[in-house]
mmCIF file of C-alpha atoms and ligand atoms in Angstrom:
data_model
loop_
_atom_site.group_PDB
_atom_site.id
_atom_site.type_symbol
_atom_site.label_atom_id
_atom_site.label_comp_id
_atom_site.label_asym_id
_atom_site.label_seq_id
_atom_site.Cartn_x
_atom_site.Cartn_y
_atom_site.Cartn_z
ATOM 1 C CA UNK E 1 82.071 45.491 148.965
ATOM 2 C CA UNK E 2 82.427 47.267 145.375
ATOM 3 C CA UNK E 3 85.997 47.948 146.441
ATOM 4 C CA UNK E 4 87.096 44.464 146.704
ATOM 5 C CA UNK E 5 85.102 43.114 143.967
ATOM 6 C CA UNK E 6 86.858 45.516 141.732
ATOM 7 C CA UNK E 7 90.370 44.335 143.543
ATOM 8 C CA UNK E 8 88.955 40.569 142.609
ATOM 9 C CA UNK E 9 88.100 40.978 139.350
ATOM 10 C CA UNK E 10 91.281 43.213 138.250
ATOM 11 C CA UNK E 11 93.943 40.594 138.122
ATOM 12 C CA UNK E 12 91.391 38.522 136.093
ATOM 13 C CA UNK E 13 90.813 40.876 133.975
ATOM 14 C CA UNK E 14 95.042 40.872 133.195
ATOM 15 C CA UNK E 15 94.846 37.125 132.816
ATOM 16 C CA UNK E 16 92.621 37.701 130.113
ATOM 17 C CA UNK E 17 94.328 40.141 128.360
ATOM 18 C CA UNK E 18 97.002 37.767 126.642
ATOM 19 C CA UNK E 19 96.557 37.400 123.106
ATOM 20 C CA UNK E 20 100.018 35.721 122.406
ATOM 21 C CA UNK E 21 102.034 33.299 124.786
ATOM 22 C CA UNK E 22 105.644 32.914 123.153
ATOM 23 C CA UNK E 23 107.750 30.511 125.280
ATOM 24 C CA UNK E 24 111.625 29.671 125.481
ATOM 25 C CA UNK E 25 112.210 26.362 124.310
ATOM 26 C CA UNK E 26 115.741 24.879 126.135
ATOM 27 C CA UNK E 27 115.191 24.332 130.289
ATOM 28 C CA UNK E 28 111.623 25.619 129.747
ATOM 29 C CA UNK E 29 109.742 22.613 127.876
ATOM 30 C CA UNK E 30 112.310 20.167 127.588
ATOM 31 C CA UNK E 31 115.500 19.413 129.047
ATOM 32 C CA UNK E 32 118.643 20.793 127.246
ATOM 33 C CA UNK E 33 121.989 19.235 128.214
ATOM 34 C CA UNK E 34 121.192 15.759 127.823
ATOM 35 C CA UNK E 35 120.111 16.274 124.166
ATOM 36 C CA UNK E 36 122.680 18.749 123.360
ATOM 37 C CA UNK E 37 125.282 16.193 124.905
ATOM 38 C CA UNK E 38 123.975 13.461 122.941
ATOM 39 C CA UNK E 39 124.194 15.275 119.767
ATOM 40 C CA UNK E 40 128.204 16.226 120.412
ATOM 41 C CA UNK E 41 129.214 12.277 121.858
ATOM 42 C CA UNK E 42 127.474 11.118 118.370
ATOM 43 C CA UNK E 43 128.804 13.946 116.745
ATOM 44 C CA UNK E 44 132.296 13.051 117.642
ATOM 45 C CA UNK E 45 132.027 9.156 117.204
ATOM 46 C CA UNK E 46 131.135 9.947 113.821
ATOM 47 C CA UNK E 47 134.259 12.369 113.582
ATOM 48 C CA UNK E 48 136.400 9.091 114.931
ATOM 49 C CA UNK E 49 135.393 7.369 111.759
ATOM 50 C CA UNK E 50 135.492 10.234 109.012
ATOM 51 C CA UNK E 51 138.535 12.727 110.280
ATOM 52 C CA UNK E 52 140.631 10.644 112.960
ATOM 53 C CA UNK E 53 143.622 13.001 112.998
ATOM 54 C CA UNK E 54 141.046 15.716 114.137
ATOM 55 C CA UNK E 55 139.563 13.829 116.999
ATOM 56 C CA UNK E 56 143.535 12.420 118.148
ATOM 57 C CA UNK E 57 144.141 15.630 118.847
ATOM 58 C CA UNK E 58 140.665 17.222 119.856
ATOM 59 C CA UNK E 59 137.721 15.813 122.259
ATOM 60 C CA UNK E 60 134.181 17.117 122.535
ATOM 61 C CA UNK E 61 135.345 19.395 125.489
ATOM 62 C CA UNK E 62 138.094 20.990 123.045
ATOM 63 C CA UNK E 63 135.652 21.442 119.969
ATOM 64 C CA UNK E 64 133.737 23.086 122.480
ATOM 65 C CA UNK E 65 136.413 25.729 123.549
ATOM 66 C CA UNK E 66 137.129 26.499 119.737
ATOM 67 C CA UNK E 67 133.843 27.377 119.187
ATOM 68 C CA UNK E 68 133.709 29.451 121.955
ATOM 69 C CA UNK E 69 136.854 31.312 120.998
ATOM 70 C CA UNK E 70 135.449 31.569 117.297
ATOM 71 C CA UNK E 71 132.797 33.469 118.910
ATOM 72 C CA UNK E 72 134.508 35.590 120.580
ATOM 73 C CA UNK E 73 136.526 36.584 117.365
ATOM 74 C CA UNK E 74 133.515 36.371 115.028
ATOM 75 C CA UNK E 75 131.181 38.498 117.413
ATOM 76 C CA UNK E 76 128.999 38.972 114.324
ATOM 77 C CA UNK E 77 128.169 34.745 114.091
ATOM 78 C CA UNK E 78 127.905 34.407 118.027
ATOM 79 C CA UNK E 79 124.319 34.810 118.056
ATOM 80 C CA UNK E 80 123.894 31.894 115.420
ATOM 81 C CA UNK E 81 125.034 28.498 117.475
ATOM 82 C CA UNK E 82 124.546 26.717 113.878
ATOM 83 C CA UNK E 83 127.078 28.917 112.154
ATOM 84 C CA UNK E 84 129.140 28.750 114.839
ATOM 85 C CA UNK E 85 129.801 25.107 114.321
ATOM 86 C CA UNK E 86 130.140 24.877 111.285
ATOM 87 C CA UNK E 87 132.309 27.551 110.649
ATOM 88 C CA UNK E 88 134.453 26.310 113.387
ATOM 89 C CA UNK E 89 134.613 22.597 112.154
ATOM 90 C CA UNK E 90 135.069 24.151 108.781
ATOM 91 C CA UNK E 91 138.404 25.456 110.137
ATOM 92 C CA UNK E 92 139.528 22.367 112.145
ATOM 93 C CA UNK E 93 138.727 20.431 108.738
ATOM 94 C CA UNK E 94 140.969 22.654 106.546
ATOM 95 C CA UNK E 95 143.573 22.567 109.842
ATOM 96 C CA UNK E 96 143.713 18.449 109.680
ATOM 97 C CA UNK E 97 143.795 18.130 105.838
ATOM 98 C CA UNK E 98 139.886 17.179 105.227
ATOM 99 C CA UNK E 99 137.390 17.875 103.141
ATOM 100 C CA UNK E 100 135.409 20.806 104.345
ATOM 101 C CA UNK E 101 132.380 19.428 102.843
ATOM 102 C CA UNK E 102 132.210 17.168 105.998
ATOM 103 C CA UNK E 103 131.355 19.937 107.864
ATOM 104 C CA UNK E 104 127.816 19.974 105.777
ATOM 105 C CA UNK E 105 127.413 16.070 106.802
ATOM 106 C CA UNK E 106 128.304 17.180 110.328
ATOM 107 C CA UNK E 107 125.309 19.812 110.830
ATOM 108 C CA UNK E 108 123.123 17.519 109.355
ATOM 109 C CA UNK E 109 123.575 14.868 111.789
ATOM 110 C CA UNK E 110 123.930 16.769 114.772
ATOM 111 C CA UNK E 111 120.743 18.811 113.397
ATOM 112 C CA UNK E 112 119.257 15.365 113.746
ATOM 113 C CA UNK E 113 119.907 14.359 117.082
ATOM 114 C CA UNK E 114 119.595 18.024 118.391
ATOM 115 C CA UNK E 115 115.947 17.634 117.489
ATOM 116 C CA UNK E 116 115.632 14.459 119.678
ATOM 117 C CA UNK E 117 114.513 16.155 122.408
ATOM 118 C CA UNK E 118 112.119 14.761 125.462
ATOM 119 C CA UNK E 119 109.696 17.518 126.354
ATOM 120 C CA UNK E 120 108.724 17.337 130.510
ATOM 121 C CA UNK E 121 105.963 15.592 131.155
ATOM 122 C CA UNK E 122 103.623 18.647 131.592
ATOM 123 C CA UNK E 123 104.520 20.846 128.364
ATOM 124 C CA UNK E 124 101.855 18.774 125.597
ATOM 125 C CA UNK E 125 99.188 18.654 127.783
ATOM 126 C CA UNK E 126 99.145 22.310 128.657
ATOM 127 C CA UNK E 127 100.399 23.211 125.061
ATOM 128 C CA UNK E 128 97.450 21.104 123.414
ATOM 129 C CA UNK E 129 94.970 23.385 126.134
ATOM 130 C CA UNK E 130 96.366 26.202 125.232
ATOM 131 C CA UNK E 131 96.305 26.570 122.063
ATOM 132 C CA UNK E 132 93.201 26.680 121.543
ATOM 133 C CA UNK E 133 93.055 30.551 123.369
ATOM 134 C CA UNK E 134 95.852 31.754 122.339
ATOM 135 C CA UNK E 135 98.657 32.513 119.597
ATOM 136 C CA UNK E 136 101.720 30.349 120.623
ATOM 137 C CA UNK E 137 105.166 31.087 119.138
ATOM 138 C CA UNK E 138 108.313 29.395 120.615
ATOM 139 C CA UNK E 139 111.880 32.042 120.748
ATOM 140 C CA UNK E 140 115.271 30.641 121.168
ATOM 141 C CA UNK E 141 118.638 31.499 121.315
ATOM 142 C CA UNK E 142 119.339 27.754 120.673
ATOM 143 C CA UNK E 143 119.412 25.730 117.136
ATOM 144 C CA UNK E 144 116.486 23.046 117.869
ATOM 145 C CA UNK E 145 113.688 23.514 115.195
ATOM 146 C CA UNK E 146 109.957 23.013 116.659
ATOM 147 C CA UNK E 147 108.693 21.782 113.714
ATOM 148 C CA UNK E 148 111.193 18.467 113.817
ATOM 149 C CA UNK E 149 110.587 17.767 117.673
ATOM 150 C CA UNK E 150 107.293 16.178 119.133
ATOM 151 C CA UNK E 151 106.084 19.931 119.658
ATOM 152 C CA UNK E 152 105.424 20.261 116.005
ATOM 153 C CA UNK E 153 101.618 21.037 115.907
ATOM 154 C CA UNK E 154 101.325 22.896 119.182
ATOM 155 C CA UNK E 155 103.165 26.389 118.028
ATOM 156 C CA UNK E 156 101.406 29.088 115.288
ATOM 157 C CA UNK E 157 105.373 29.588 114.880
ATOM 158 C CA UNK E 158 108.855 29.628 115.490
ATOM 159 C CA UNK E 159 111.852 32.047 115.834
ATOM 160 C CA UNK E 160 115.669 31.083 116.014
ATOM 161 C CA UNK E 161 118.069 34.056 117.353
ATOM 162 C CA UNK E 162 119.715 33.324 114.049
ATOM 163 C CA UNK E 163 116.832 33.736 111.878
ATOM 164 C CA UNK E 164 116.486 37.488 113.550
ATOM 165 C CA UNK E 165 119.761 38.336 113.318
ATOM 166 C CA UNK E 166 120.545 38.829 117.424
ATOM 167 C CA UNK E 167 119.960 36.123 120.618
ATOM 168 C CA UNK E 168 117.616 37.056 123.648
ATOM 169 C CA UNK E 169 117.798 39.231 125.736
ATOM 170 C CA UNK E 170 117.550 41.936 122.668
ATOM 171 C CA UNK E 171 114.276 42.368 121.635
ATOM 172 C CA UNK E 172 114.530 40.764 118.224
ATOM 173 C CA UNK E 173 112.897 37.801 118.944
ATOM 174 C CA UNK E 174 110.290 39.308 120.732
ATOM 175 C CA UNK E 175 109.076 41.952 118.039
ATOM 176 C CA UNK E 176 109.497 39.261 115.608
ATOM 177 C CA UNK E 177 106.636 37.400 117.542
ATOM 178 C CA UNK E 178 104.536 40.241 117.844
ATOM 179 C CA UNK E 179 104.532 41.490 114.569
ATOM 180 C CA UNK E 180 103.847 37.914 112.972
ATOM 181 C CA UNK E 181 100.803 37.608 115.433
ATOM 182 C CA UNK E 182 99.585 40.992 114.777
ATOM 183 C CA UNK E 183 99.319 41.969 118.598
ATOM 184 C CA UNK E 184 100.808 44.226 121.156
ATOM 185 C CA UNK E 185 103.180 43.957 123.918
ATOM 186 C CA UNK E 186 100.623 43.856 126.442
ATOM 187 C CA UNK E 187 98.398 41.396 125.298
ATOM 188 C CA UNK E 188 101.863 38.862 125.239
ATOM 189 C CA UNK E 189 103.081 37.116 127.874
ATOM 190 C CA UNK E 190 106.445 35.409 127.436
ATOM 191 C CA UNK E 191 107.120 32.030 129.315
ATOM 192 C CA UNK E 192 110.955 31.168 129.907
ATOM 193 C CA UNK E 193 113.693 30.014 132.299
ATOM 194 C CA UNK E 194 116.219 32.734 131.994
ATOM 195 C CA UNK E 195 115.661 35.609 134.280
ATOM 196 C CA UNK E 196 117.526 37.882 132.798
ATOM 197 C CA UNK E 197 117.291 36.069 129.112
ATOM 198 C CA UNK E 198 113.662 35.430 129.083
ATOM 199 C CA UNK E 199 112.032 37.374 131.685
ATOM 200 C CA UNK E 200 114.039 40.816 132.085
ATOM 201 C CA UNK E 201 114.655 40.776 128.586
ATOM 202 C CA UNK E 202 110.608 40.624 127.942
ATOM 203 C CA UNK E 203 110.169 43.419 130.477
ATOM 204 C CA UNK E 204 112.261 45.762 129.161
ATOM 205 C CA UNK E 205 110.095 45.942 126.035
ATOM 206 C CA UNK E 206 106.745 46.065 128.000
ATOM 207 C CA UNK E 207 105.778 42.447 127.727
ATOM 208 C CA UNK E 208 104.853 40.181 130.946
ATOM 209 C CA UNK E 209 106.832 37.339 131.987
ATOM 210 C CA UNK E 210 106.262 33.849 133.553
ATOM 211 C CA UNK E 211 109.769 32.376 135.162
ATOM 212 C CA UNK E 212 109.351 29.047 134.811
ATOM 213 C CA UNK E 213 111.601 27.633 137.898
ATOM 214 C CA UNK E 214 111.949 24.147 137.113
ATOM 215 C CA UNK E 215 115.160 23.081 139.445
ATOM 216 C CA UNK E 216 114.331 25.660 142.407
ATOM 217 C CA UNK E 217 116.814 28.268 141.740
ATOM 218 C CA UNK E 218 117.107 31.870 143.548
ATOM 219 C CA UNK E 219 115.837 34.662 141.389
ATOM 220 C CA UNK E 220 119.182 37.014 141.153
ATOM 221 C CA UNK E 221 118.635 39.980 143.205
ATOM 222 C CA UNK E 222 120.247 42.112 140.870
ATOM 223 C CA UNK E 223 117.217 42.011 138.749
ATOM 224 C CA UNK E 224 112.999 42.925 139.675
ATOM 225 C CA UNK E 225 111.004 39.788 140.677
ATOM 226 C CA UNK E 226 109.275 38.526 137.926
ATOM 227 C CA UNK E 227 105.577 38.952 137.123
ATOM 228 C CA UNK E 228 104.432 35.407 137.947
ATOM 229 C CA UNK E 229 107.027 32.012 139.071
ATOM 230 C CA UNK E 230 105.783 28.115 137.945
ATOM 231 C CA UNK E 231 107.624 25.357 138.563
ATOM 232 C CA UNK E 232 105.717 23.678 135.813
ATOM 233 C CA UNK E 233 103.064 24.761 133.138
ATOM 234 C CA UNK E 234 100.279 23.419 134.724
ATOM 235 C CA UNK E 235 100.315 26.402 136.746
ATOM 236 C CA UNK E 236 100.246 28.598 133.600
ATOM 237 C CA UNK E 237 97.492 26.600 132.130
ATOM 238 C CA UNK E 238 95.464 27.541 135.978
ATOM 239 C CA UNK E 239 96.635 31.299 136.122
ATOM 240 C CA UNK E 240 95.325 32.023 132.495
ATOM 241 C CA UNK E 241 91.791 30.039 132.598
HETATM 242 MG MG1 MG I 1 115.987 28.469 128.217
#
């Protein structure tokens, strides 16, 4: 009997332990291509109006490989998706005989609409629970900025890869979160989408990981299974209380 009430109470225990929760942001709380899409198309209509020799010769799709080839050349910028673009319109600008001031203008309104995003339906309800255990910071290797979306008064905090100088899965973003809560890696849990990104990443430096497995995909068997798999928070929210 003492043997499997110690068995019982063990894993509850490890529930308990979390101190800080940092979570992912893109394809964990909110869906990413729609909003990222929706940024570029007005993006580009805007382009139409302002530069039109640019966009006769270039679509979205094209802006997109340019960028990508920047990065590859620029391997020091490739971790900051802002810089990125605007060092690459910068460049198409000068290319087309523009101002390369637009490229200011250009950030700023795709800034803008890359903060529209549409958390799913489950993240405020489990974020507003939450937070009232725990230390919340949000780590991306995307651009979107917490404290312009509807998530604004759920996290302590907020890291961008670019702010930290290198993208997920290095640890940057992770130590930043844990030194700015004051905790350890075990008492953090990290909550993501990526398995190697989010929750390999995490458990390389000693921190627990939640895949969050939104659209039912296979966990890669190149990497271990993950600590704990949700298909939505509400299962988080269950596991830690
Ligand atoms: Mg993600």
């Amino acid at each position: 009997v003492i043997a499997s009430d110690t068995a019982a109470a063990a894993p509850l225990l490890r529930r308990h332990r979390y101190r800080l929760l940092t979570f992912d942001l893109d394809e964990t709380l909110w869906p990413c291509m729609p909003v990222i899409e929706a940024a570029e198309a007005q993006l580009y209509h805007w382009l139409q109006r302002v530069a039109p020799r640019l966009t006769a010769t270039h679509t979205t799709t094209t802006l997109r490989q340019q960028r990508q080839q920047l990065a590859q050349q620029q391997p020091d910028i490739a971790h900051d998706v802002t810089a990125l673009r605007h060092r690459s319109l910068t460049q198409l600008l000068q290319q087309f005989g523009y101002p390369t001031t637009l490229a200011d203008e250009a950030q700023q309104r795709f800034q803008r609409a890359r903060n529209r995003v549409e958390p799913f339906a489950d993240v405020i309800p489990v974020l507003h629970q939450l937070r009232h255990h725990h230390t919340l910071i949000a780590l991306t290797n995307g651009n979107a900025e917490v404290a312009q979306t509807p998530l604004a008064d759920y996290f302590d905090h907020a890291f961008t890869a670019a702010a930290v100088g290198a993208a997920k899965p290095a640890p940057n973003l992770f130590h930043a979160a844990i030194t700015q809560a004051g905790v350890t890696a075990a008492t953090t849990l990290h909550i993501g989408d990526d398995p190697a990104l989010d929750c390999d990443a995490a458990r390389q430096i000693g921190i627990d990981a939640v895949w969050v497995n939104r659209r039912g995909h296979e966990w890669p068997n190149t990497l271990p299974p993950p600590r704990h798999t949700i298909t939505e928070l509400h299962a988080l929210a269950a596991w830690l209380s």
